[in-house]
Each structure stands twice: as structure tokens, then as C-alpha cells.
PDB file of C-alpha atoms in Angstrom:
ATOM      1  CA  UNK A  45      17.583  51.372 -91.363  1.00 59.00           C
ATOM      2  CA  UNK A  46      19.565  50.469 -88.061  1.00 70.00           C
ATOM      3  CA  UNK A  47      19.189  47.091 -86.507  1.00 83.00           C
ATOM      4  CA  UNK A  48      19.711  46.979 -82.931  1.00 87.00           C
ATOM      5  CA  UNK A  49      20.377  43.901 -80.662  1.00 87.00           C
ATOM      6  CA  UNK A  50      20.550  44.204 -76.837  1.00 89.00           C
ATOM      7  CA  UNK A  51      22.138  41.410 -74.959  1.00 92.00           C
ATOM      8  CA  UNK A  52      22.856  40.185 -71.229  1.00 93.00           C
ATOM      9  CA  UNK A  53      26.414  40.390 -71.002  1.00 93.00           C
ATOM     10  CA  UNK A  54      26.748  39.931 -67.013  1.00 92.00           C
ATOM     11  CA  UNK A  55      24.072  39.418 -64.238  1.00 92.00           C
ATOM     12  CA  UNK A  56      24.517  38.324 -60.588  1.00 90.00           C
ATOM     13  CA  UNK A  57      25.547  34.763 -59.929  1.00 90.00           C
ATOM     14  CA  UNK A  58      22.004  33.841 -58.512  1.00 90.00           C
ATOM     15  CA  UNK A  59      19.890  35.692 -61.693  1.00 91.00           C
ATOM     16  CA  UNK A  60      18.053  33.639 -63.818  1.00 92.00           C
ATOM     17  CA  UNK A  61      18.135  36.520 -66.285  1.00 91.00           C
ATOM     18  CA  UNK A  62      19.213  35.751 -70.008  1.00 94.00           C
ATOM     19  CA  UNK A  63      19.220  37.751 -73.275  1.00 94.00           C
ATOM     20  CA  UNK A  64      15.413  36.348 -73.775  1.00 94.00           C
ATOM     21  CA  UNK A  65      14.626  37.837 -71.021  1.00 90.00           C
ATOM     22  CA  UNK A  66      14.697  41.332 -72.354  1.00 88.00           C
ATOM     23  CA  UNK A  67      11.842  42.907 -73.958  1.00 87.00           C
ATOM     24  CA  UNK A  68      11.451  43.925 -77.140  1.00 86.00           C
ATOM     25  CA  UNK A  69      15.762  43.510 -77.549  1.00 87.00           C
ATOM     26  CA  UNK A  70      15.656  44.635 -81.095  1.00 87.00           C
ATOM     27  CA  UNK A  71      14.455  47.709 -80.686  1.00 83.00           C
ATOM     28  CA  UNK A  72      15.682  51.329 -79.127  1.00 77.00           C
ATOM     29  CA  UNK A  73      13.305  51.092 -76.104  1.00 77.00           C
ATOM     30  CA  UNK A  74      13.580  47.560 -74.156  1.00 82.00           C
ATOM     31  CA  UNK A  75      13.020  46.597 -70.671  1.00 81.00           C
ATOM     32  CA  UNK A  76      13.607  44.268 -68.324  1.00 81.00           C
ATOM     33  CA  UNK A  77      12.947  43.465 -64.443  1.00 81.00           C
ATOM     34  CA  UNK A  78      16.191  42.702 -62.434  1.00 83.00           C
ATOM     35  CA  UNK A  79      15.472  39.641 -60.226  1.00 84.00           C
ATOM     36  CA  UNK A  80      18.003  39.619 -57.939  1.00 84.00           C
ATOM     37  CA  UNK A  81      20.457  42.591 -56.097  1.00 82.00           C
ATOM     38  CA  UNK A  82      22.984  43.502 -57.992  1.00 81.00           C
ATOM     39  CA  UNK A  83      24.688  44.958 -61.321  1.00 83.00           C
ATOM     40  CA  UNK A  84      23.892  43.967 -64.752  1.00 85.00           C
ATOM     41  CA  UNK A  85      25.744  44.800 -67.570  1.00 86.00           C
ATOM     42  CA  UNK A  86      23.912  44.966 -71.347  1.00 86.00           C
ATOM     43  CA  UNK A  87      25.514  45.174 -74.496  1.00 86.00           C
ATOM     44  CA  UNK A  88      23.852  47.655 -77.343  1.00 85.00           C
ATOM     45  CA  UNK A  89      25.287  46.388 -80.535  1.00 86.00           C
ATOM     46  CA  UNK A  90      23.911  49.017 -83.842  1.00 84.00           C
ATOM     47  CA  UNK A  91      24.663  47.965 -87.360  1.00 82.00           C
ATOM     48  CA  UNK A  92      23.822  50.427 -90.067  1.00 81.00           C
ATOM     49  CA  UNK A  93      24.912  49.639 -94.026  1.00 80.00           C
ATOM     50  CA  UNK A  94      27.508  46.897 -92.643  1.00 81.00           C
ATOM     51  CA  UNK A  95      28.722  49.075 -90.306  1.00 82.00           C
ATOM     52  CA  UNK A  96      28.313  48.170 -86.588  1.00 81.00           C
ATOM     53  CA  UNK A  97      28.984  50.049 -83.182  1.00 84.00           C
ATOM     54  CA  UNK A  98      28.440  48.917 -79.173  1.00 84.00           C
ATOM     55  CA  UNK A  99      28.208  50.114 -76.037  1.00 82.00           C
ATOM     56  CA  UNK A 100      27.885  48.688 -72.582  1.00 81.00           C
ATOM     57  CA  UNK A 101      25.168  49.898 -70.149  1.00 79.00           C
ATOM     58  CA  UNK A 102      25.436  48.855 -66.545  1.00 77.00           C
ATOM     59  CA  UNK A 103      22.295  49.004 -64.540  1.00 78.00           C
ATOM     60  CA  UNK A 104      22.329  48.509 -60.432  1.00 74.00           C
ATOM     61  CA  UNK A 105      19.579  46.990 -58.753  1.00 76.00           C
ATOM     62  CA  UNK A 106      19.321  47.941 -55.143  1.00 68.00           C
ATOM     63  CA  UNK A 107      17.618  47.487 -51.389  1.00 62.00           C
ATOM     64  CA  UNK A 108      16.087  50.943 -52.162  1.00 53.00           C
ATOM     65  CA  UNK A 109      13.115  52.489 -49.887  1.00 49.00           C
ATOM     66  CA  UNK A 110       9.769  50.826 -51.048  1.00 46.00           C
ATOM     67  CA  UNK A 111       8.596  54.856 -50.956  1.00 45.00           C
ATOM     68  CA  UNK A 112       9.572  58.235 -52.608  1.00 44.00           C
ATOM     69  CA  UNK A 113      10.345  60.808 -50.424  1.00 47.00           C
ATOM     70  CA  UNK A 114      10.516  64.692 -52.272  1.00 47.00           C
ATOM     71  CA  UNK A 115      12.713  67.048 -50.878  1.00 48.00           C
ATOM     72  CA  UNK A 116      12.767  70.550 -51.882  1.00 48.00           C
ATOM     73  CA  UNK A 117      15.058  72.958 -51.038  1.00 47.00           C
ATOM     74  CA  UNK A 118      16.970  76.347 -51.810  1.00 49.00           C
ATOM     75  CA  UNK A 119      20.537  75.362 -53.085  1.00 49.00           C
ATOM     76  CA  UNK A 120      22.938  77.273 -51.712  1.00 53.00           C
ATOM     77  CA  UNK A 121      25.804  77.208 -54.024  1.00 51.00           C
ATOM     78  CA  UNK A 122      25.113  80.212 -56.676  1.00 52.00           C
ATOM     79  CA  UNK A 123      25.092  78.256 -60.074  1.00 47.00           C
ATOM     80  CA  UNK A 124      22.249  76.143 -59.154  1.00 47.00           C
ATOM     81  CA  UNK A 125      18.631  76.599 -59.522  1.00 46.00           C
ATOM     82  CA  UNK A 126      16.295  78.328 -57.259  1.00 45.00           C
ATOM     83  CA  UNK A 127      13.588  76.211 -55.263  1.00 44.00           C
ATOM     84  CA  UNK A 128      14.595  72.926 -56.476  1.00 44.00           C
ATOM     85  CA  UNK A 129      13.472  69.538 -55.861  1.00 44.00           C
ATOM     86  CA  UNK A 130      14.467  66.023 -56.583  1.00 43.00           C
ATOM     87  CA  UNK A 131      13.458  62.748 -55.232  1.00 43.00           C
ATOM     88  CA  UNK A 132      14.972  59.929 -53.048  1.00 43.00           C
ATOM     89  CA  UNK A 133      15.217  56.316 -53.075  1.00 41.00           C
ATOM     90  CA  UNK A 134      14.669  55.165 -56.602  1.00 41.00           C
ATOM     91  CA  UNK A 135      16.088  55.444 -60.250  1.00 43.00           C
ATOM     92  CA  UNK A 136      18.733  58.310 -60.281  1.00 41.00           C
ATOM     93  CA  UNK A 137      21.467  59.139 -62.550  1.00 38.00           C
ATOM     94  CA  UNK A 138      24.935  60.205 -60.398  1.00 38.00           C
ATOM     95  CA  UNK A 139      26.373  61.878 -63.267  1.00 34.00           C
ATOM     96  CA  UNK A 140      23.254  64.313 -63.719  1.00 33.00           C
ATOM     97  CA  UNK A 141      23.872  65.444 -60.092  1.00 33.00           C
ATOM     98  CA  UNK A 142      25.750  68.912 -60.247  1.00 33.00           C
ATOM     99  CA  UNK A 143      25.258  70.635 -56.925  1.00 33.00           C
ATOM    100  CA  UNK A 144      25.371  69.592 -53.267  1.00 32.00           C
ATOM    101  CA  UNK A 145      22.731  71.657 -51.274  1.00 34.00           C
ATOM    102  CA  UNK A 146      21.582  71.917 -47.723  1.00 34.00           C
ATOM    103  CA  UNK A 147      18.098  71.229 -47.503  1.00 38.00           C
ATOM    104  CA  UNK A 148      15.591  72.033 -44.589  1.00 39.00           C
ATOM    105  CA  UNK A 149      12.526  69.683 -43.982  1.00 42.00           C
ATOM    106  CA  UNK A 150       9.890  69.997 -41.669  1.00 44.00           C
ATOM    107  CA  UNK A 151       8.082  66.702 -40.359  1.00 45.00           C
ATOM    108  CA  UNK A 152       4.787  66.650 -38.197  1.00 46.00           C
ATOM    109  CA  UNK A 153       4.553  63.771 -35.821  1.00 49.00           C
ATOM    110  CA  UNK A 154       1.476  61.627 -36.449  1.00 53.00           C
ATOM    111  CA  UNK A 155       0.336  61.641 -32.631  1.00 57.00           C
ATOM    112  CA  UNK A 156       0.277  66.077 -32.457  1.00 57.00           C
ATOM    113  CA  UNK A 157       3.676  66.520 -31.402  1.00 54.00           C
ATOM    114  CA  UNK A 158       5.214  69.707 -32.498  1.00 51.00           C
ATOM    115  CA  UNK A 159       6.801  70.011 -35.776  1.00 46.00           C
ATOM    116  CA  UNK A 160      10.472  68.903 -35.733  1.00 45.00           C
ATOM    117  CA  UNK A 161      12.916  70.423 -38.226  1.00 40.00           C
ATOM    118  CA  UNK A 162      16.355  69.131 -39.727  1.00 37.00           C
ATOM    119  CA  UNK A 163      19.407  69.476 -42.138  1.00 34.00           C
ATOM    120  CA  UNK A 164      19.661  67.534 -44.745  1.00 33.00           C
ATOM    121  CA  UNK A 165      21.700  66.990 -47.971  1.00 31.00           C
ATOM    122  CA  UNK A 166      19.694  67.297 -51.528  1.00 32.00           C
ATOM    123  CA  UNK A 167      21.367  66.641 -54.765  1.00 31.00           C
ATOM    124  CA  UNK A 168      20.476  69.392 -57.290  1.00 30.00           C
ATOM    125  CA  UNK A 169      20.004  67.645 -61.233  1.00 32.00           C
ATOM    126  CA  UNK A 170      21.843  69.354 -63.795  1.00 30.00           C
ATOM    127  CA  UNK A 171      19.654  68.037 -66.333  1.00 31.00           C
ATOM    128  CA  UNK A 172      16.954  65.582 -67.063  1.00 35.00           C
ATOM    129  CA  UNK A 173      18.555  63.581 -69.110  1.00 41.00           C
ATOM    130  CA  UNK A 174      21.735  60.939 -68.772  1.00 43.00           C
ATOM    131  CA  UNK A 175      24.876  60.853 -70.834  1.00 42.00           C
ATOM    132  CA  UNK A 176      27.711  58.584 -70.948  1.00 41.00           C
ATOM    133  CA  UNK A 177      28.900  57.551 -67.628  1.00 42.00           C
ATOM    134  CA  UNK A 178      26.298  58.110 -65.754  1.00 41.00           C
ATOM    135  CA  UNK A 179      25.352  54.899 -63.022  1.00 42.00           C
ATOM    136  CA  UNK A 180      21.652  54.439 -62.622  1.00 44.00           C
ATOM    137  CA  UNK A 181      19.978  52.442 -59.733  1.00 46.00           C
ATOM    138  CA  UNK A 182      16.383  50.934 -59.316  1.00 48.00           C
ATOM    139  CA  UNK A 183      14.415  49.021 -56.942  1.00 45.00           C
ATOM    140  CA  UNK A 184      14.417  45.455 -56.683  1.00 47.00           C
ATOM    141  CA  UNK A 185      11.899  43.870 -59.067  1.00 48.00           C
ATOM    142  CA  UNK A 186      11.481  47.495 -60.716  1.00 46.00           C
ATOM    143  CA  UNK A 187      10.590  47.092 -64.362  1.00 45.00           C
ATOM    144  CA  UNK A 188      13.442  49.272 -66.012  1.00 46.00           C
ATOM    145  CA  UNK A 189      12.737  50.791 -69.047  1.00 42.00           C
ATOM    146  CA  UNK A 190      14.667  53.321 -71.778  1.00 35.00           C
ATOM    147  CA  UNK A 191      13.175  56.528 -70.588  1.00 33.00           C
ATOM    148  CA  UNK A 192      15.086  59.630 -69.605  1.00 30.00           C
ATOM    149  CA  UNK A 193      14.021  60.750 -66.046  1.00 31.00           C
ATOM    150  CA  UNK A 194      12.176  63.630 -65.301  1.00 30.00           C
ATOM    151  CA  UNK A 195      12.702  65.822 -62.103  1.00 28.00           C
ATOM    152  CA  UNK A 196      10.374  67.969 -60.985  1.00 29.00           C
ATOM    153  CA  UNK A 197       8.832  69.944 -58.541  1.00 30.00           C
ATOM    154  CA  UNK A 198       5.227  68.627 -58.798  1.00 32.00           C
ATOM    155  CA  UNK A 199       5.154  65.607 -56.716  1.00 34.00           C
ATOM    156  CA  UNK A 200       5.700  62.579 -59.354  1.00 35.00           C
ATOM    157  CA  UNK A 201       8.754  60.404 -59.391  1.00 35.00           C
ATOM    158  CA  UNK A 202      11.497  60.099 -62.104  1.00 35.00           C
ATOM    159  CA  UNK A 203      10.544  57.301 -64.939  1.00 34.00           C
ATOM    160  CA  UNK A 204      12.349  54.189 -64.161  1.00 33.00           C
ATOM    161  CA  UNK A 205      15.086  54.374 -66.539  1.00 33.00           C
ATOM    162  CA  UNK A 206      18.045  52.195 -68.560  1.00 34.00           C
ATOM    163  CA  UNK A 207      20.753  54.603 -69.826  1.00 31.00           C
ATOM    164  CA  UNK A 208      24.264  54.202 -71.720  1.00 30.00           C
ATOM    165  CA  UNK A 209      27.200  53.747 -69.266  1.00 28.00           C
TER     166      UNK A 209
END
């Protein structure tokens, strides 16, 4: 059997986070709830038959909008998928992003107005899971958990999410 300790290696100056405050730190799935703005850095430490392994994981916790916002769009460049979507202003994973596409929304103005239209930019997801090096950010006060995101086209939001830097 593995053991596995998690451990606060580095918070913001004005955290009151410690290593007690993580969640279930012994096991492969524990959380926590940033407190303050800015990065945290964990330590992963596995020790199997005497012989033990670590990684960091670096977790960035942003002014993001209090509300998701889906955009879905038709990505341009070739190699991406068709009729993609993603969403904005939450937990993300920069190293999962592989295409840059240009998106067109469509917004109706509460009091009648005609519709208005724009260009935007929409990051396409390679995958829907992280892998090393990948920088994840979440809300303020958003409880992050070890669950791999999920992007989709059906209107929920990627699963807040710790990952392995």
C-alpha cells in the first residue's frame, strides 16, 4: 500500500492556511479552500515499500467572475474540434488549451434592443484532463478539490480542480 502526505509548502503572506488545513491530506483526493488571493504551493510526498517520491502542485487563487459564461464556437484552425465549447472565469488548466479560435456570440439586450454581435477569442481544450505543468486557477473561497475537469458542451461548468504542476 502507498501512503500519501500532502503538505502546505507556501501560501500568501496574509493566509492563515496550514498543512491542517487540508482535508483528508493522507489520501489521493484532498481539498482545501484558499482564503486569500494568491498562489499556493503543496507538496505530494508517496512512499511505497521504503521508497518515497514528491511533487509540487501550485494552485492560483484569483479575482475571477462570480459567474460562468459558455462560449461556443467553430474553431477555425483545422486540427481542432468542430462546434466546441469551453467555459470562462473559473478553474482552467493552461496547458490543456491547444487551439486559439475566433468565436462569435450573440447577446440580446434586456430592455428589446436588437441583438448585438461580436468577436471573441475561445480557447479550444485538448483534453479533459491535466498533466504535468499545467497552472490551474479558482475563485476566491472556491473549495478546490482533486478532480479532473470536464468540458463540455451541455451547459455545466468544469469541477473545481487541484492538479500536479
Amino acid at each position: 500500500m502507498t501512503d500519501i502526505v500532502w503538505e502546505l509548502v507556501f501560501a500568501p503572506g496574509d493566509s492563515k492556511l496550514t498543512t491542517a488545513s487540508i482535508a483528508d491530506a493522507a489520501t489521493a483526493t484532498p481539498h482545501f479552500t484558499p482564503d486569500v488571493l494568491g498562489g499556493y504551493t503543496l507538496r505530494v510526498t508517496g512512499n511505497k515499500d521504503g521508497v518515497a517520491s514528491s511533487v509540487f502542485v501550485h494552485i492560483e487563487a484569483i479575482d475571477a467572475p462570480v459567474f460562468w459564461r459558455r462560449v461556443s464556437y467553430k474553431p477555425t484552425a483545422p486540427s481542432a474540434a468542430l462546434n466546441a465549447s469551453t467555459f470562462v472565469g473559473g478553474v482552467y488548466g493552461a496547458a490543456a488549451v491547444k487551439e486559439v479560435a475566433c468565436a462569435q456570440q450573440s447577446h440580446e439586450l434586456a430592455d428589446g434592443e436588437e441583438p448585438t454581435s461580436f468577436i471573441s477569442f475561445a480557447l479550444a481544450t485538448a483534453r479533459a484532463g491535466g498533466s504535468a505543468g499545467d497552472v490551474w486557477e479558482a475563485r476566491l473561497g472556491q473549495l478546490l478539490g482533486s478532480r479532473m475537469p470536464t468540458w463540455t458542451s451541455a451547459g455545466s461548468a468544469p469541477s473545481p480542480t487541484m492538479m500536479v504542476t
